Coordinates of N, CA and C in Angstrom, one line a residue:
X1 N -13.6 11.9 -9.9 CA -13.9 11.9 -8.4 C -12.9 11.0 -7.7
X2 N -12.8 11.5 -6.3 CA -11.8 10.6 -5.4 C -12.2 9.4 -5.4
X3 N -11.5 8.3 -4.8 CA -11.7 7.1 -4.4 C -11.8 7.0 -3.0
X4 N -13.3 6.1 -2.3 CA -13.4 5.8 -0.6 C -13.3 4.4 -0.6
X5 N -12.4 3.3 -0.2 CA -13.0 2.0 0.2 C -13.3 2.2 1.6
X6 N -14.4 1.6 1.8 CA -14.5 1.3 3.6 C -15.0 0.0 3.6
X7 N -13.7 -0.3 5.0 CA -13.9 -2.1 5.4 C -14.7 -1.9 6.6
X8 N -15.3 -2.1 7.0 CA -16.7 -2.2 8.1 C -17.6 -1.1 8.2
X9 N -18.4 -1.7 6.8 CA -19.6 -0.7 6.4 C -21.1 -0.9 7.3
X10 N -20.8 -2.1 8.0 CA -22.2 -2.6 9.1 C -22.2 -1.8 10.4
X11 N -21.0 -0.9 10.6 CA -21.3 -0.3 11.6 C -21.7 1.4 11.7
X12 N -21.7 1.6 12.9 CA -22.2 2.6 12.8 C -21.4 3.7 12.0
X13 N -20.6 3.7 12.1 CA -19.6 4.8 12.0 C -19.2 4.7 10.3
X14 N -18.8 3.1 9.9 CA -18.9 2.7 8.8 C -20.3 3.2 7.6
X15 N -21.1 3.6 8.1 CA -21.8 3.9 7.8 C -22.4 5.0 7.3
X16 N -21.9 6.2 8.4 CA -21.6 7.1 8.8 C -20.4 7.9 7.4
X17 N -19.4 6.7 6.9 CA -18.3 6.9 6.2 C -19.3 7.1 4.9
X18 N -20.0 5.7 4.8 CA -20.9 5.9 3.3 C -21.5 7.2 3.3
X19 N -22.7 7.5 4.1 CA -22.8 8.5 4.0 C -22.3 9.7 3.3
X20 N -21.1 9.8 3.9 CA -20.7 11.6 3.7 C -19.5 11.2 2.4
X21 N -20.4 11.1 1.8 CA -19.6 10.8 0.1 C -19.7 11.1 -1.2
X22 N -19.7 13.0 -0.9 CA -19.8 13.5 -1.5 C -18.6 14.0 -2.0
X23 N -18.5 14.3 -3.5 CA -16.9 14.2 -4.3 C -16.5 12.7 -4.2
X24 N -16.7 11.6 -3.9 CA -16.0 11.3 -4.1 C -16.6 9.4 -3.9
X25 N -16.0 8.4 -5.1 CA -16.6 7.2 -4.9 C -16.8 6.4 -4.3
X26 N -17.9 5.9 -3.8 CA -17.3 5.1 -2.4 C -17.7 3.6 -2.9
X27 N -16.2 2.6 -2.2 CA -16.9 1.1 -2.8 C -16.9 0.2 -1.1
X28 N -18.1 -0.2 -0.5 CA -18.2 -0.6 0.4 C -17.5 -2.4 0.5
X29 N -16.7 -2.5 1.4 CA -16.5 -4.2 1.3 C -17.3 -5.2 2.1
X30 N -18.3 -5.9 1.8 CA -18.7 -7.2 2.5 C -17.8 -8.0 2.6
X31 N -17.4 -8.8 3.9 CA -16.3 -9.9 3.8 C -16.8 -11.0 3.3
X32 N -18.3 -11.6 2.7 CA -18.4 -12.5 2.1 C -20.1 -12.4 1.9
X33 N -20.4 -13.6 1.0 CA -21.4 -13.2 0.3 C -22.9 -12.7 0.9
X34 N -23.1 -13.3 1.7 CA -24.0 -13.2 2.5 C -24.1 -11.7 3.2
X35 N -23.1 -11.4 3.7 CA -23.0 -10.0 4.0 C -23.4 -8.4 2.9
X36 N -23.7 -9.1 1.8 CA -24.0 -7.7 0.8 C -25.2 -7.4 0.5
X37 N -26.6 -8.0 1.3 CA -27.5 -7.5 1.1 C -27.7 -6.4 2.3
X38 N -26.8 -7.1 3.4 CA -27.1 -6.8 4.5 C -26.0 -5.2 4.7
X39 N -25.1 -5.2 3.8 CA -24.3 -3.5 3.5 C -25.6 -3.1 2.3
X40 N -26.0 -3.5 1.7 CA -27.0 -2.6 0.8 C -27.7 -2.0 1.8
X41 N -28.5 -2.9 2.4 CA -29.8 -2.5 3.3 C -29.1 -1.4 4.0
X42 N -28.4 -1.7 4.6 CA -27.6 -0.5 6.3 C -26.9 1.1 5.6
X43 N -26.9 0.6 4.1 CA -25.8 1.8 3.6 C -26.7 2.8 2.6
X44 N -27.8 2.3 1.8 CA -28.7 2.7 0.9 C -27.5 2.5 -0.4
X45 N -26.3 2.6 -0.2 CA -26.1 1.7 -1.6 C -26.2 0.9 -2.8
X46 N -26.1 1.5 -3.8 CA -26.5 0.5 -4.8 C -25.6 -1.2 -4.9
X47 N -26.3 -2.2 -5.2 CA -25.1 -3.4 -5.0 C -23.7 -3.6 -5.9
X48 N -23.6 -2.3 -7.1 CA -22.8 -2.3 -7.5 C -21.6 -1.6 -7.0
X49 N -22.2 -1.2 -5.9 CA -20.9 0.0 -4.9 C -20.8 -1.2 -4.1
X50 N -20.8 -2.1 -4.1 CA -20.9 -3.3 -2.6 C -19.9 -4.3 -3.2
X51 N -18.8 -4.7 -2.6 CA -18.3 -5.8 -3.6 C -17.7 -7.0 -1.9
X52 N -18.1 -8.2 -2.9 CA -17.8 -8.9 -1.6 C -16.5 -9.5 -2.0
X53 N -15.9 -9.3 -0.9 CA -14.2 -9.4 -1.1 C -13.6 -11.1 -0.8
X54 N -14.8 -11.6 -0.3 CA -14.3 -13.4 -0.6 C -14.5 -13.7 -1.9
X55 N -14.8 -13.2 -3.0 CA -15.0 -13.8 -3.8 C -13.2 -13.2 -4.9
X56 N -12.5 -12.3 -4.6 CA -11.4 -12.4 -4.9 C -11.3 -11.4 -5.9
X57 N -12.0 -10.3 -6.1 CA -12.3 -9.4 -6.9 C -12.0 -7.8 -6.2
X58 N -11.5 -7.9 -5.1 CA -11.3 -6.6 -4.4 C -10.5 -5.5 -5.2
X59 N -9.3 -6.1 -5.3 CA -8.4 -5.7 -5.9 C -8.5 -5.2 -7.4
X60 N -8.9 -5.6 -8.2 CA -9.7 -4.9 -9.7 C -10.8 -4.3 -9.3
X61 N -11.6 -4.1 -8.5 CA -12.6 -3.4 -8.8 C -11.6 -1.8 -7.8
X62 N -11.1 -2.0 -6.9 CA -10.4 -0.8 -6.2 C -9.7 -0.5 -7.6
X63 N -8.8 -0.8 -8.6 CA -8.4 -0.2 -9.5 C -8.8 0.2 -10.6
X64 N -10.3 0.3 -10.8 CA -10.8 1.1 -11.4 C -11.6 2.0 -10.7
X65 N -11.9 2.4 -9.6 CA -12.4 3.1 -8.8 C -12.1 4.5 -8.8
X66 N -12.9 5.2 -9.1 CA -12.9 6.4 -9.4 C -11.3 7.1 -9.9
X67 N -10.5 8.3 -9.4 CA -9.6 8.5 -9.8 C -8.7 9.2 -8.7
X68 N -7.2 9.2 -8.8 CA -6.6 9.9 -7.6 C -6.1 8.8 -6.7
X69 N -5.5 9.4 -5.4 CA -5.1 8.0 -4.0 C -6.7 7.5 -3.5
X70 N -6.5 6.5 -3.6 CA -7.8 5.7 -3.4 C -7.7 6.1 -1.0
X71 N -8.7 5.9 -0.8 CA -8.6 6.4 0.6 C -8.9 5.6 1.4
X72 N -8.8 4.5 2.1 CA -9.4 3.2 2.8 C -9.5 3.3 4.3
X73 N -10.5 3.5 4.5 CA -11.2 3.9 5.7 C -11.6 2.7 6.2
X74 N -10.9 2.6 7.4 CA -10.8 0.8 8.7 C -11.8 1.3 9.5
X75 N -12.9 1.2 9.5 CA -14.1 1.3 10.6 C -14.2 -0.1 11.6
X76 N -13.5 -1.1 11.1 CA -13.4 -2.3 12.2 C -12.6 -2.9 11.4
X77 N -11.9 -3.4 12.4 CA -10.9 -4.3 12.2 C -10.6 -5.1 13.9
X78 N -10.6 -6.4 13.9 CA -10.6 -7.0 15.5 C -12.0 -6.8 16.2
X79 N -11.9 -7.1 17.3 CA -12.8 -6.6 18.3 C -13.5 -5.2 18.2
X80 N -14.9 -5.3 18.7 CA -15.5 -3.9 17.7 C -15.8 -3.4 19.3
X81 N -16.2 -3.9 19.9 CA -16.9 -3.6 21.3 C -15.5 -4.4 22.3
X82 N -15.6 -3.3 23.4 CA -14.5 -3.7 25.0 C -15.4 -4.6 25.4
X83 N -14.4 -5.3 26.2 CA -14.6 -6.8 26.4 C -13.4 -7.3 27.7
X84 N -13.9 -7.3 28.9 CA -13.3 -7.7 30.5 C -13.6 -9.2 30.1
X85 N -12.3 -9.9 30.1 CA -12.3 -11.4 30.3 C -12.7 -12.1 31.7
X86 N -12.0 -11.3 32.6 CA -11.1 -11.1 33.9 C -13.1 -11.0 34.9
X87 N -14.0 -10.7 34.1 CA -15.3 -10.0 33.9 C -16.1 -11.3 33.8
X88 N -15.8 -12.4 33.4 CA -16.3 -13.7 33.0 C -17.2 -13.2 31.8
X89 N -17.4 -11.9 30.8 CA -17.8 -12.2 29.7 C -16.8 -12.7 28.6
X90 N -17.7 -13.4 27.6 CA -16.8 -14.2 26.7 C -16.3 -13.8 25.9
X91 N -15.3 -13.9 25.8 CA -14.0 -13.5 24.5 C -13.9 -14.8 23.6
X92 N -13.6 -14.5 22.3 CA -13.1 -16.1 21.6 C -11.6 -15.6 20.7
X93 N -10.6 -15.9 21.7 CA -9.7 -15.1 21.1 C -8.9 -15.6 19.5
X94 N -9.3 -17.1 19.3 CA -9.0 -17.3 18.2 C -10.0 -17.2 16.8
X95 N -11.1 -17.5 17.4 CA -12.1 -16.4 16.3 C -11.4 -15.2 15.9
X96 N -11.4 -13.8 17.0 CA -10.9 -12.5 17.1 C -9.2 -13.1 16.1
X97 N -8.7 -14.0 16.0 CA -7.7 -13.8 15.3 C -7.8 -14.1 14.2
X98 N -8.9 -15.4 13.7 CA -8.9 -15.3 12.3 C -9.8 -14.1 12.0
X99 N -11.0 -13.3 12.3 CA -11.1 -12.2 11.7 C -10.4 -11.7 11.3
X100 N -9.2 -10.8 11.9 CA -8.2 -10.4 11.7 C -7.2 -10.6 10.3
X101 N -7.1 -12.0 10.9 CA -6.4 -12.2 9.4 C -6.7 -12.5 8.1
X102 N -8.4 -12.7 8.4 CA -9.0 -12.4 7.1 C -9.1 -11.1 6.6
X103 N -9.5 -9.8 7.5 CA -9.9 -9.1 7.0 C -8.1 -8.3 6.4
X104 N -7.2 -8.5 7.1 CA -5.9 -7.8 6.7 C -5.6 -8.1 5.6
X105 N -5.9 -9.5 5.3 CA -5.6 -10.0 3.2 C -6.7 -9.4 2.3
X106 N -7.9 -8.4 2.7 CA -8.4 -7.3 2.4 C -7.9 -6.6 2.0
X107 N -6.9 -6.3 2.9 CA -6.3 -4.5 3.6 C -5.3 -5.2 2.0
X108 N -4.5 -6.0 2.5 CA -3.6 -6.3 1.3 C -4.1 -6.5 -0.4
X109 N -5.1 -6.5 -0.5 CA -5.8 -6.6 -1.7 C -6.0 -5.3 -2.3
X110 N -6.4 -4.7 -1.3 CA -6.3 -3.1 -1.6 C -5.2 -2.3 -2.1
X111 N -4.6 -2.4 -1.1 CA -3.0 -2.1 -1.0 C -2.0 -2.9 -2.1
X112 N -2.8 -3.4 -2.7 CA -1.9 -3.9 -4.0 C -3.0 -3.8 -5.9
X113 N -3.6 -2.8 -5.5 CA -4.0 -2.1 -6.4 C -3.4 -1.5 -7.5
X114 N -2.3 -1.4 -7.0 CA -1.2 -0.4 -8.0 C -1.6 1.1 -8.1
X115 N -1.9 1.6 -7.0 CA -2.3 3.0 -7.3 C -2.1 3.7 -5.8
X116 N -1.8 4.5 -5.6 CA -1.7 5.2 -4.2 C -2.5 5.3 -3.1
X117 N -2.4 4.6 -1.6 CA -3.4 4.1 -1.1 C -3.2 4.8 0.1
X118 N -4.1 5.8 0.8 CA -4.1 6.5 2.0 C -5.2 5.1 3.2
X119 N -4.4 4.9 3.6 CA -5.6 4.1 5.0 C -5.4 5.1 6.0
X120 N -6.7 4.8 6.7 CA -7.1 5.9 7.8 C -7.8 4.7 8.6
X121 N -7.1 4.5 10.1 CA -7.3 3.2 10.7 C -8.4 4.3 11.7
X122 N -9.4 3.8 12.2 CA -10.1 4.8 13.5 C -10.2 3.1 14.1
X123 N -9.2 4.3 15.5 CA -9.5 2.7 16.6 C -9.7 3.4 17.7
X124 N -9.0 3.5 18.7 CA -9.6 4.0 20.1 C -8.6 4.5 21.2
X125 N -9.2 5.8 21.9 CA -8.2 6.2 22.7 C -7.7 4.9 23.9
X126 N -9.0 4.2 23.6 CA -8.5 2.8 25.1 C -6.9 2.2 24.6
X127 N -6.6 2.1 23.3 CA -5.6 1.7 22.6 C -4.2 2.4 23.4
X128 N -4.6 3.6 23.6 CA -3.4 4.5 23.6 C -3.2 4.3 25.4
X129 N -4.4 4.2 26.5 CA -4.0 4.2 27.7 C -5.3 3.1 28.1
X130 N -5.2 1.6 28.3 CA -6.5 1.2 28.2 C -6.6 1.0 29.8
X131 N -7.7 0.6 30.6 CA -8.1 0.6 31.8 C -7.6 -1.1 32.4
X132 N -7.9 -1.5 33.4 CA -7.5 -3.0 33.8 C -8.2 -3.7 33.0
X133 N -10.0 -3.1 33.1 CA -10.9 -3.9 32.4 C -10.7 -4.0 30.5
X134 N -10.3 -3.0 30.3 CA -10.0 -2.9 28.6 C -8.4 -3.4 28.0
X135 N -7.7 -3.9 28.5 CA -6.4 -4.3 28.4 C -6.7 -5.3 27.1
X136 N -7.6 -6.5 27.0 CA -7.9 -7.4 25.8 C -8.2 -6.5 24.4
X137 N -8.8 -5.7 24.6 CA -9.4 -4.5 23.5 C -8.5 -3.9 23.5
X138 N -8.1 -3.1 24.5 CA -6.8 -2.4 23.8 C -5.9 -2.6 23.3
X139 N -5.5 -4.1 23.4 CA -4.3 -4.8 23.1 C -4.5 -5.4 21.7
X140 N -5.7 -5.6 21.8 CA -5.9 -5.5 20.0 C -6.2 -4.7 19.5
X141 N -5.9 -3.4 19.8 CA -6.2 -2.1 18.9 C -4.9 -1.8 18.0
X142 N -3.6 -2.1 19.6 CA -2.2 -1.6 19.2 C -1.7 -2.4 18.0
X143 N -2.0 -3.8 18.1 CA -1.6 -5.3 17.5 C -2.1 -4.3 16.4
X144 N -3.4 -4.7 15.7 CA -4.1 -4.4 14.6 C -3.3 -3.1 13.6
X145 N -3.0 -2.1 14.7 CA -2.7 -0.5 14.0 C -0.9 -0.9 13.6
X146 N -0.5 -2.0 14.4 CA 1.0 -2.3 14.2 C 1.0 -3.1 12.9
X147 N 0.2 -4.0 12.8 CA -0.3 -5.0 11.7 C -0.1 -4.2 10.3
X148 N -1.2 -3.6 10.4 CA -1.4 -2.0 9.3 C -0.1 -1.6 8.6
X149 N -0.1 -1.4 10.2 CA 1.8 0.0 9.3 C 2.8 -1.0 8.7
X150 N 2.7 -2.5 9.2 CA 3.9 -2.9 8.5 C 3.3 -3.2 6.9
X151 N 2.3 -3.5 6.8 CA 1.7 -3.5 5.4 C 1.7 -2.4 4.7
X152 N 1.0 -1.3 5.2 CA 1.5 -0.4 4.2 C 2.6 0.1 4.2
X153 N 3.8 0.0 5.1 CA 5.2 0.5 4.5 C 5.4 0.0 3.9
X154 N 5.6 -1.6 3.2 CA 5.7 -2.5 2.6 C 5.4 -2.4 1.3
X155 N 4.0 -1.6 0.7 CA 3.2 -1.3 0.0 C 4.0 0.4 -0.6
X156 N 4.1 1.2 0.2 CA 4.5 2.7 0.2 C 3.1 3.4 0.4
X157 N 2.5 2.6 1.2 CA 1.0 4.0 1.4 C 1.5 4.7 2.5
X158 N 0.2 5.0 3.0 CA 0.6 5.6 4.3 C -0.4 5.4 5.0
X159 N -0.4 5.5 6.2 CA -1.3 5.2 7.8 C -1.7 6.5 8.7
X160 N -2.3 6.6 8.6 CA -3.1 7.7 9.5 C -4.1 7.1 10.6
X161 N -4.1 7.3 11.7 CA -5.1 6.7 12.9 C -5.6 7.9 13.8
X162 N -6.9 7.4 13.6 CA -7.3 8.6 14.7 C -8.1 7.4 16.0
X163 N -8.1 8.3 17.1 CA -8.5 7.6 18.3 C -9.4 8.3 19.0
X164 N -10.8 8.0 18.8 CA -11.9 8.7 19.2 C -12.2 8.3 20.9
X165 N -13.3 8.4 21.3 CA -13.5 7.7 22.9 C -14.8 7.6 22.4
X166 N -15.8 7.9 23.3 CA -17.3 7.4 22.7 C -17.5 8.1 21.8
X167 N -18.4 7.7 21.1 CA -19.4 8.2 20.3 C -20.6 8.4 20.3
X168 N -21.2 9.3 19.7 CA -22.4 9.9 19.8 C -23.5 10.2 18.7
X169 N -24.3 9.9 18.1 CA -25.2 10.8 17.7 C -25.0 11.8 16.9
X170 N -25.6 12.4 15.7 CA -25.0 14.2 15.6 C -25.7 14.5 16.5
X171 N -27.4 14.1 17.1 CA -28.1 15.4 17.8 C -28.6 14.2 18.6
X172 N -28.9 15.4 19.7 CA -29.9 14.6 20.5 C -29.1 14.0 21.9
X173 N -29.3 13.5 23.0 CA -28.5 13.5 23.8 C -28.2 14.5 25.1
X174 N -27.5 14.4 26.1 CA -27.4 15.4 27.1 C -26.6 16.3 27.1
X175 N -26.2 17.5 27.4 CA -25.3 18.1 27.0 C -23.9 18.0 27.4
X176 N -23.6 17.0 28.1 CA -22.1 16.9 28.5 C -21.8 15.6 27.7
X177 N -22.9 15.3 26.9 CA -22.5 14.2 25.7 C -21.7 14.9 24.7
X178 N -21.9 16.3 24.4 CA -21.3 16.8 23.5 C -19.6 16.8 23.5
X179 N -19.2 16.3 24.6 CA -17.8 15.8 24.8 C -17.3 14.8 23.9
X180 N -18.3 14.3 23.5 CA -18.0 12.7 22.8 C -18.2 13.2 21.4
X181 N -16.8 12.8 20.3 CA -17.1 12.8 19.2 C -18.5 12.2 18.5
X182 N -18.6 12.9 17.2 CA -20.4 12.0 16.8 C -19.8 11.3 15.4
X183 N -20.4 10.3 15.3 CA -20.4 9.6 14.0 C -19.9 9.9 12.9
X184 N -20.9 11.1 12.9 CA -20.9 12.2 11.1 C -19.7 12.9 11.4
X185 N -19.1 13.5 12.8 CA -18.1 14.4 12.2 C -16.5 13.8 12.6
X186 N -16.6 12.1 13.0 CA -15.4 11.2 12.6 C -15.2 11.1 11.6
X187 N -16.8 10.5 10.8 CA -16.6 10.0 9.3 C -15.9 11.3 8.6
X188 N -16.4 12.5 8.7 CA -16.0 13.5 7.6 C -14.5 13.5 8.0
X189 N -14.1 13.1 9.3 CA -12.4 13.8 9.7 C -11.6 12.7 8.5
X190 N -12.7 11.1 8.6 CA -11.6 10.5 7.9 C -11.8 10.5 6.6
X191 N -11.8 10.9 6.0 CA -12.7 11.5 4.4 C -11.7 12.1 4.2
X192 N -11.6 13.7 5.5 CA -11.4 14.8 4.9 C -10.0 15.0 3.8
X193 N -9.6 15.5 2.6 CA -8.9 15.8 2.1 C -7.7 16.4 2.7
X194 N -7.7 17.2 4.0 CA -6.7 17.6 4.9 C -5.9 16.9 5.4
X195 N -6.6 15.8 5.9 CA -6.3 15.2 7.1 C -4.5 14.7 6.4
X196 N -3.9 14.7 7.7 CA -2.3 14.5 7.3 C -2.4 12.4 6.9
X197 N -1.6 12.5 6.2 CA -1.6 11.0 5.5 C -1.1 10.1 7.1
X198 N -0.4 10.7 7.5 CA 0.8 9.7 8.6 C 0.0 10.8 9.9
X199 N -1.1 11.4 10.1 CA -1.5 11.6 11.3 C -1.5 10.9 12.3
X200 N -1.8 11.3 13.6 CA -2.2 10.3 15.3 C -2.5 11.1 15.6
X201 N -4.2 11.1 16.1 CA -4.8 12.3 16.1 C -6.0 11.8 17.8
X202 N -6.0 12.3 18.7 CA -7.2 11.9 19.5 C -8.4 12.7 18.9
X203 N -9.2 12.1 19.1 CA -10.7 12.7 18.4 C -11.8 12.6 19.6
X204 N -12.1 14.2 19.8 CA -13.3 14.0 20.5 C -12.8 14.7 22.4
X205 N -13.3 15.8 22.9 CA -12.7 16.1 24.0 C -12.9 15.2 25.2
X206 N -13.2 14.0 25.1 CA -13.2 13.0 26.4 C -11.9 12.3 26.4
X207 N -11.6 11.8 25.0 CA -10.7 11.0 24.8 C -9.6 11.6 25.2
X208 N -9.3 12.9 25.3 CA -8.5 14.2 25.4 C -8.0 13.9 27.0
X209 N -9.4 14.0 27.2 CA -9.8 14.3 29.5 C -8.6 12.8 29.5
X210 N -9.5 11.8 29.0 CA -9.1 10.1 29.7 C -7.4 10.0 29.0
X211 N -7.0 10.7 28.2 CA -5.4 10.4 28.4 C -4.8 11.0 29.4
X212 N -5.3 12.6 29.5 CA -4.8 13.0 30.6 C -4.6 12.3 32.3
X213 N -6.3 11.8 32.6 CA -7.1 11.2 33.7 C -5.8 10.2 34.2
X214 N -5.7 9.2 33.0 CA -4.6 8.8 32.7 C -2.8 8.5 33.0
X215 N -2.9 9.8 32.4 CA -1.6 10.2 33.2 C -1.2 10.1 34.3
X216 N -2.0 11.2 34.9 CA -2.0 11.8 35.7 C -1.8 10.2 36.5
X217 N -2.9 9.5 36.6 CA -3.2 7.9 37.2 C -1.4 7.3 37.4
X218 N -1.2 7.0 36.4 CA 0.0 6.8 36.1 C 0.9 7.1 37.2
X219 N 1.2 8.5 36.7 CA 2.2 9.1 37.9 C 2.1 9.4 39.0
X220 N 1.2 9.0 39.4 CA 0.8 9.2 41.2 C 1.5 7.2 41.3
X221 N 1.1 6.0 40.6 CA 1.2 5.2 41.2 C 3.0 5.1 40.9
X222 N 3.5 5.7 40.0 CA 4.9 5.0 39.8 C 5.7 6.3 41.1
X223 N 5.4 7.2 41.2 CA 5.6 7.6 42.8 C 5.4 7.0 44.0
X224 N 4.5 6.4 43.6 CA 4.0 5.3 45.0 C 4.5 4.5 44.8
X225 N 5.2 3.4 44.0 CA 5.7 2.6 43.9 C 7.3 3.0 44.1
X226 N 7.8 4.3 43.7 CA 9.4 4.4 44.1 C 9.5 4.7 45.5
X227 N 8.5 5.2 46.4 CA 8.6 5.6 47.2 C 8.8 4.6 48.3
X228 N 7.8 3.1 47.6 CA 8.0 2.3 48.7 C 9.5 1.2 48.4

């Protein structure tokens, strides 16, 4: 069977990753101890698919993991939810940075497995064109996905990112929700056996609209600005 690590199994989508894991093994990461009852509970995993990666064992347990490119699926990494500073809600930006750099000596733990390592980063179309209010989020989407690629070139894996916009539910909902990618059919994109190793992929037809929206935004103001 293939190999799945996923680093943010507490969320939704992470979750979503456990799930759809069929063919293939999946070893979920808690960033530390306390965290692994709380990935058992959320994932229905057994605790021997759970390994908590403060304790310094990441790395041997991914190299025995199942068989083939091991596949590491980034469900969080940084800031999980947008966040307007500018908004007077609170940011803690040096928290937000040691997460980060704990969880990327993860990423590197993995990545130094000795066996062929596909990561599949899912971050956000805000990344690619973010709003006034999402500039702190988006700015750590770009940082994080830049972070990545220099590690795994470093390593010889490869990086794949996809950039969803909301998310959804599989069912249930209004019907112009159905614009918004859902949970179950992110998780299966980043799973899937197709998926190109070095993809950049938008996911989801909103995300599609808001680069366009985007654009379009764009080029009306850098007109208006040559104009004057």
């Amino acid at each position: 069977m293939s190999a799945t690590v996923v680093l943010g199994p507490l969320t939704r989508l992470g979750q979503a990753v456990v799930a759809d894991r069929s063919a293939t093994t999946v070893l979920a990461v808690a960033r530390h101890a306390d965290d692994v009852p709380a990935v058992v509970a959320a994932t229905g995993l057994d605790p021997d698919d759970v390994v908590d990666a403060s304790a310094g064992a990441l790395t041997d347990r991914v190299r025995t993991l199942g068989e083939g490119p091991v596949r590491l699926v980034v469900a969080a990494l940084g800031p999980v939810h947008p966040a307007d500073p500018s908004a007077g809600r609170g940011v803690d930006f040096d928290a937000d940075l040691a997460a980060v750099h704990r969880d990327l000596a993860y990423v590197d733990e993995v990545l130094g497995c000795g066996r062929e390592v596909e990561v599949v980063l899912i971050s956000s179309v805000i990344a690619l064109a973010p709003g006034a209010d999402r500039r702190y989020y988006g700015g750590w989407k770009c940082l994080v996905e830049d972070l990545l690629d220099q590690r795994v070139r470093r390593h010889g894996g490869t990086l794949a990112v996809l950039y969803p916009g909301r998310l959804r539910p599989a069912r249930g909902g209004r019907p112009w929700h159905r614009l918004h990618a859902s949970y179950d059919g992110l998780a299966r994109l980043a799973v899937a056996p197709e998926l190109a190793p070095r993809a950049r992929r938008a996911v989801g037809a909103d995300s599609r609209i808001w680069l366009v929206v985007r654009s379009i935004s764009f080029a009306l103001r850098s007109l208006g600005l040559s104009k004057g």
